[in-house]
Amino acid sequence: MLVSTTVLSAEFSLLSGSEIDTRSQSYSYIGSLVEQKMNSRGSLLGKAWIDYLTYKFEQGSVEVEAEAPAFQLSAGYRYYFPGWSLTGWLGWERRDTSVSPDTGGIEVKGVEDSLLLQVEVDSWFNNGTNASFITSYSSATSYLWARGRLKKKALSENTRLGVELIGHGNEDYRAVQTGVIGEYYTNRFSAGLRGGYKNSSKGNSLYVGFEVYLGF
């Protein structure tokens, strides 16, 4: 969900979404963003973010389940160019990873503070196509996440259909996902569903997720 309003040229937003796969691995998040326009070419950004990640992997012959809630604070800058934008973020993350059972030899566990780096590219084309790419890295947990999306207006002026490719993981866990996206949107509201195929450290699965935007 994304709730947005503008006060004194600063735009405030609230984002939320969730995803789960058929192996009961999941990711949910809620975050608040503020964007302050500096000029026609750039904006200062601030972000507070909470997420909850669950995943599974094999340690020897034992299946390990991990739960990893996190809190993030980041600052960034967004550059606007004709038809596209480039955003860079620098921040701090605290993630608390609990594993069960703790068999020893597991690389990522416990409370860790990380330097958080993120880059975003977003572009629009005259035919109604949107291409976007996001990648982020957390230093202490060595968690790398990247996602590319391609969406296009379809069926009506208020709907977009598209595809996505996602890769993410740390020292203990890896996953690659590819799927489709369907989205309905207006200036003040959008709702999207996504789903597809996932190959992770636990094998093959299907995933489904949602994203919602609401503006005032």
CSV table of C-alpha atoms in Angstrom, one decimal:
chain,number,residue,atom,x,y,z
A,1,MET,CA,0.0,0.0,0.0
A,2,LEU,CA,1.2,3.5,-0.8
A,3,VAL,CA,-0.4,6.6,0.7
A,4,SER,CA,0.8,9.9,-0.6
A,5,THR,CA,0.2,13.6,0.1
A,6,THR,CA,2.1,16.9,-0.7
A,7,VAL,CA,2.9,19.6,1.9
A,8,LEU,CA,5.1,22.6,1.1
A,9,SER,CA,6.4,20.7,-2.0
A,10,ALA,CA,7.4,17.6,0.0
A,11,GLU,CA,5.7,14.4,-0.9
A,12,PHE,CA,5.0,11.8,1.8
A,13,SER,CA,4.3,8.2,1.0
A,14,LEU,CA,3.4,4.9,2.8
A,15,LEU,CA,4.2,1.6,1.0
A,16,SER,CA,3.2,-1.9,1.8
A,17,GLY,CA,3.1,-5.3,0.2
A,18,SER,CA,3.5,-9.0,0.8
A,19,GLU,CA,4.6,-12.2,-0.9
A,20,ILE,CA,4.5,-15.9,-0.1
A,21,ASP,CA,5.6,-19.1,-1.9
A,22,THR,CA,4.3,-22.7,-1.8
A,23,ARG,CA,7.2,-23.6,0.5
A,24,SER,CA,5.9,-21.1,3.1
A,25,GLN,CA,8.8,-18.7,2.5
A,26,SER,CA,7.6,-15.1,2.6
A,27,TYR,CA,8.5,-11.4,2.6
A,28,SER,CA,6.3,-8.5,3.9
A,29,TYR,CA,7.1,-4.8,4.2
A,30,ILE,CA,5.8,-1.4,5.2
A,31,GLY,CA,7.7,1.8,4.7
A,32,SER,CA,7.3,5.6,4.7
A,33,LEU,CA,9.1,7.9,2.2
A,34,VAL,CA,9.5,11.6,1.9
A,35,GLU,CA,10.6,13.4,-1.2
A,36,GLN,CA,11.6,17.1,-1.2
A,37,LYS,CA,12.0,18.7,-4.6
A,38,MET,CA,15.1,20.7,-4.9
A,39,ASN,CA,14.7,21.8,-8.5
A,40,SER,CA,13.3,20.4,-11.7
A,41,ARG,CA,16.1,17.9,-12.0
A,42,GLY,CA,16.4,16.5,-8.5
A,43,SER,CA,14.9,15.6,-5.1
A,44,LEU,CA,16.2,14.8,-1.6
A,45,LEU,CA,14.7,11.6,-0.2
A,46,GLY,CA,14.2,10.0,3.2
A,47,LYS,CA,12.9,6.5,4.0
A,48,ALA,CA,12.0,4.5,7.1
A,49,TRP,CA,11.3,0.8,6.4
A,50,ILE,CA,10.3,-2.3,8.3
A,51,ASP,CA,10.3,-5.8,6.7
A,52,TYR,CA,9.9,-9.4,7.7
A,53,LEU,CA,11.7,-12.1,5.8
A,54,THR,CA,11.3,-15.9,6.2
A,55,TYR,CA,13.3,-18.5,4.2
A,56,LYS,CA,14.5,-22.1,4.4
A,57,PHE,CA,17.8,-23.8,3.5
A,58,GLU,CA,19.7,-27.1,4.0
A,59,GLN,CA,22.6,-27.2,6.5
A,60,GLY,CA,24.1,-30.6,6.0
A,61,SER,CA,21.1,-33.0,6.1
A,62,VAL,CA,19.0,-30.7,8.3
A,63,GLU,CA,16.4,-28.2,7.1
A,64,VAL,CA,16.8,-24.8,8.7
A,65,GLU,CA,14.1,-22.2,9.0
A,66,ALA,CA,15.1,-18.6,9.3
A,67,GLU,CA,13.0,-15.6,10.4
A,68,ALA,CA,14.6,-12.2,9.8
A,69,PRO,CA,12.7,-8.9,10.7
A,70,ALA,CA,14.6,-5.7,9.9
A,71,PHE,CA,14.4,-1.9,10.4
A,72,GLN,CA,16.0,0.5,7.9
A,73,LEU,CA,16.6,4.3,7.8
A,74,SER,CA,18.0,5.7,4.5
A,75,ALA,CA,18.6,9.0,2.8
A,76,GLY,CA,18.9,9.4,-1.0
A,77,TYR,CA,18.8,11.7,-4.0
A,78,ARG,CA,16.8,11.3,-7.2
A,79,TYR,CA,17.9,12.7,-10.5
A,80,TYR,CA,15.3,13.4,-13.2
A,81,PHE,CA,16.1,13.2,-16.9
A,82,PRO,CA,13.7,13.3,-19.9
A,83,GLY,CA,11.8,10.1,-19.7
A,84,TRP,CA,13.7,8.5,-16.8
A,85,SER,CA,15.1,8.9,-13.3
A,86,LEU,CA,18.1,7.6,-11.3
A,87,THR,CA,18.0,7.2,-7.5
A,88,GLY,CA,20.7,6.4,-5.1
A,89,TRP,CA,20.2,5.5,-1.4
A,90,LEU,CA,22.6,5.2,1.6
A,91,GLY,CA,21.3,4.0,4.9
A,92,TRP,CA,21.5,1.8,8.0
A,93,GLU,CA,19.8,-1.5,8.6
A,94,ARG,CA,19.3,-3.6,11.8
A,95,ARG,CA,18.3,-7.2,11.1
A,96,ASP,CA,17.6,-9.9,13.7
A,97,THR,CA,17.9,-13.3,12.1
A,98,SER,CA,16.8,-16.3,14.1
A,99,VAL,CA,17.4,-19.9,12.8
A,100,SER,CA,15.8,-23.1,13.9
A,101,PRO,CA,17.5,-25.5,14.5
A,102,ASP,CA,20.8,-23.7,15.1
A,103,THR,CA,23.1,-26.5,13.8
A,104,GLY,CA,26.3,-24.5,13.8
A,105,GLY,CA,28.1,-23.3,10.7
A,106,ILE,CA,25.3,-21.0,9.7
A,107,GLU,CA,26.7,-17.7,8.4
A,108,VAL,CA,23.9,-15.3,8.9
A,109,LYS,CA,22.2,-15.2,12.4
A,110,GLY,CA,21.6,-12.9,15.3
A,111,VAL,CA,21.3,-9.1,15.4
A,112,GLU,CA,23.5,-7.3,12.9
A,113,ASP,CA,23.8,-3.7,11.8
A,114,SER,CA,24.5,-3.1,8.1
A,115,LEU,CA,25.4,-0.4,5.7
A,116,LEU,CA,22.6,-0.3,3.2
A,117,LEU,CA,23.2,0.7,-0.4
A,118,GLN,CA,20.4,0.9,-3.1
A,119,VAL,CA,20.2,2.1,-6.7
A,120,GLU,CA,16.9,2.5,-8.7
A,121,VAL,CA,16.4,3.3,-12.4
A,122,ASP,CA,12.9,4.0,-13.7
A,123,SER,CA,12.0,4.9,-17.3
A,124,TRP,CA,8.9,5.6,-19.3
A,125,PHE,CA,8.4,5.4,-23.1
A,126,ASN,CA,5.9,7.1,-25.4
A,127,ASN,CA,4.1,3.8,-26.1
A,128,GLY,CA,3.1,3.5,-22.4
A,129,THR,CA,5.8,1.1,-21.5
A,130,ASN,CA,7.6,1.3,-18.1
A,131,ALA,CA,10.9,-0.3,-17.4
A,132,SER,CA,12.5,-0.3,-13.9
A,133,PHE,CA,15.4,-1.8,-12.1
A,134,ILE,CA,16.2,-1.9,-8.3
A,135,THR,CA,19.2,-3.4,-6.5
A,136,SER,CA,20.1,-3.2,-2.9
A,137,TYR,CA,22.9,-4.6,-0.7
A,138,SER,CA,23.2,-5.0,3.1
A,139,SER,CA,26.8,-5.3,4.2
A,140,ALA,CA,26.8,-7.3,7.5
A,141,THR,CA,24.4,-10.0,6.3
A,142,SER,CA,25.8,-9.9,2.7
A,143,TYR,CA,22.2,-9.8,1.4
A,144,LEU,CA,21.9,-8.8,-2.2
A,145,TRP,CA,18.5,-8.2,-3.8
A,146,ALA,CA,17.8,-7.2,-7.4
A,147,ARG,CA,14.6,-6.8,-9.4
A,148,GLY,CA,13.8,-5.8,-13.0
A,149,ARG,CA,10.3,-5.1,-14.3
A,150,LEU,CA,8.8,-4.3,-17.7
A,151,LYS,CA,5.1,-3.1,-17.7
A,152,LYS,CA,2.9,-1.8,-20.5
A,153,LYS,CA,-0.6,-0.3,-20.7
A,154,ALA,CA,-3.0,-3.0,-21.7
A,155,LEU,CA,-6.7,-3.6,-21.9
A,156,SER,CA,-7.5,0.0,-20.8
A,157,GLU,CA,-5.9,3.3,-19.9
A,158,ASN,CA,-5.9,2.2,-16.3
A,159,THR,CA,-4.4,-1.2,-16.4
A,160,ARG,CA,-0.8,-2.4,-16.9
A,161,LEU,CA,0.5,-5.9,-17.6
A,162,GLY,CA,4.1,-6.9,-17.3
A,163,VAL,CA,6.8,-9.3,-16.3
A,164,GLU,CA,9.4,-9.3,-13.5
A,165,LEU,CA,12.7,-11.0,-12.8
A,166,ILE,CA,14.1,-11.1,-9.2
A,167,GLY,CA,17.3,-12.5,-7.7
A,168,HIS,CA,18.2,-12.4,-4.0
A,169,GLY,CA,20.1,-14.2,-1.2
A,170,ASN,CA,22.9,-14.2,1.4
A,171,GLU,CA,25.6,-16.6,2.4
A,172,ASP,CA,23.1,-19.3,3.4
A,173,TYR,CA,20.2,-18.8,0.9
A,174,ARG,CA,19.7,-18.1,-2.8
A,175,ALA,CA,16.6,-17.5,-4.9
A,176,VAL,CA,15.6,-16.5,-8.4
A,177,GLN,CA,12.0,-15.6,-9.4
A,178,THR,CA,10.3,-14.8,-12.6
A,179,GLY,CA,6.6,-14.0,-13.0
A,180,VAL,CA,3.9,-11.7,-14.3
A,181,ILE,CA,2.3,-8.6,-13.0
A,182,GLY,CA,-1.2,-7.2,-13.3
A,183,GLU,CA,-1.9,-3.6,-12.1
A,184,TYR,CA,-4.9,-1.3,-12.0
A,185,TYR,CA,-4.1,2.4,-11.3
A,186,THR,CA,-5.4,5.9,-11.2
A,187,ASN,CA,-3.8,9.1,-10.0
A,188,ARG,CA,-4.8,8.3,-6.4
A,189,PHE,CA,-5.1,4.5,-6.3
A,190,SER,CA,-3.4,1.4,-7.7
A,191,ALA,CA,-3.6,-2.3,-6.8
A,192,GLY,CA,-1.4,-5.0,-8.2
A,193,LEU,CA,-1.1,-8.7,-8.2
A,194,ARG,CA,2.0,-10.7,-9.1
A,195,GLY,CA,3.0,-14.3,-9.2
A,196,GLY,CA,5.2,-16.9,-10.9
A,197,TYR,CA,7.9,-19.4,-10.6
A,198,LYS,CA,10.6,-19.4,-7.9
A,199,ASN,CA,13.8,-21.5,-7.6
A,200,SER,CA,15.5,-21.2,-4.2
A,201,SER,CA,17.8,-23.1,-1.9
A,202,LYS,CA,14.8,-25.3,-1.0
A,203,GLY,CA,14.0,-26.1,-4.6
A,204,ASN,CA,11.2,-25.1,-7.0
A,205,SER,CA,8.0,-23.4,-5.9
A,206,LEU,CA,5.3,-20.9,-7.0
A,207,TYR,CA,4.9,-17.5,-5.5
A,208,VAL,CA,2.1,-14.9,-5.3
A,209,GLY,CA,2.1,-11.4,-3.9
A,210,PHE,CA,0.3,-8.0,-3.9
A,211,GLU,CA,1.0,-4.3,-3.9
A,212,VAL,CA,-1.4,-1.5,-3.2
A,213,TYR,CA,-1.2,2.3,-3.6
A,214,LEU,CA,-3.6,4.9,-2.1
A,215,GLY,CA,-3.2,8.6,-2.3
A,216,PHE,CA,-5.0,11.5,-0.6
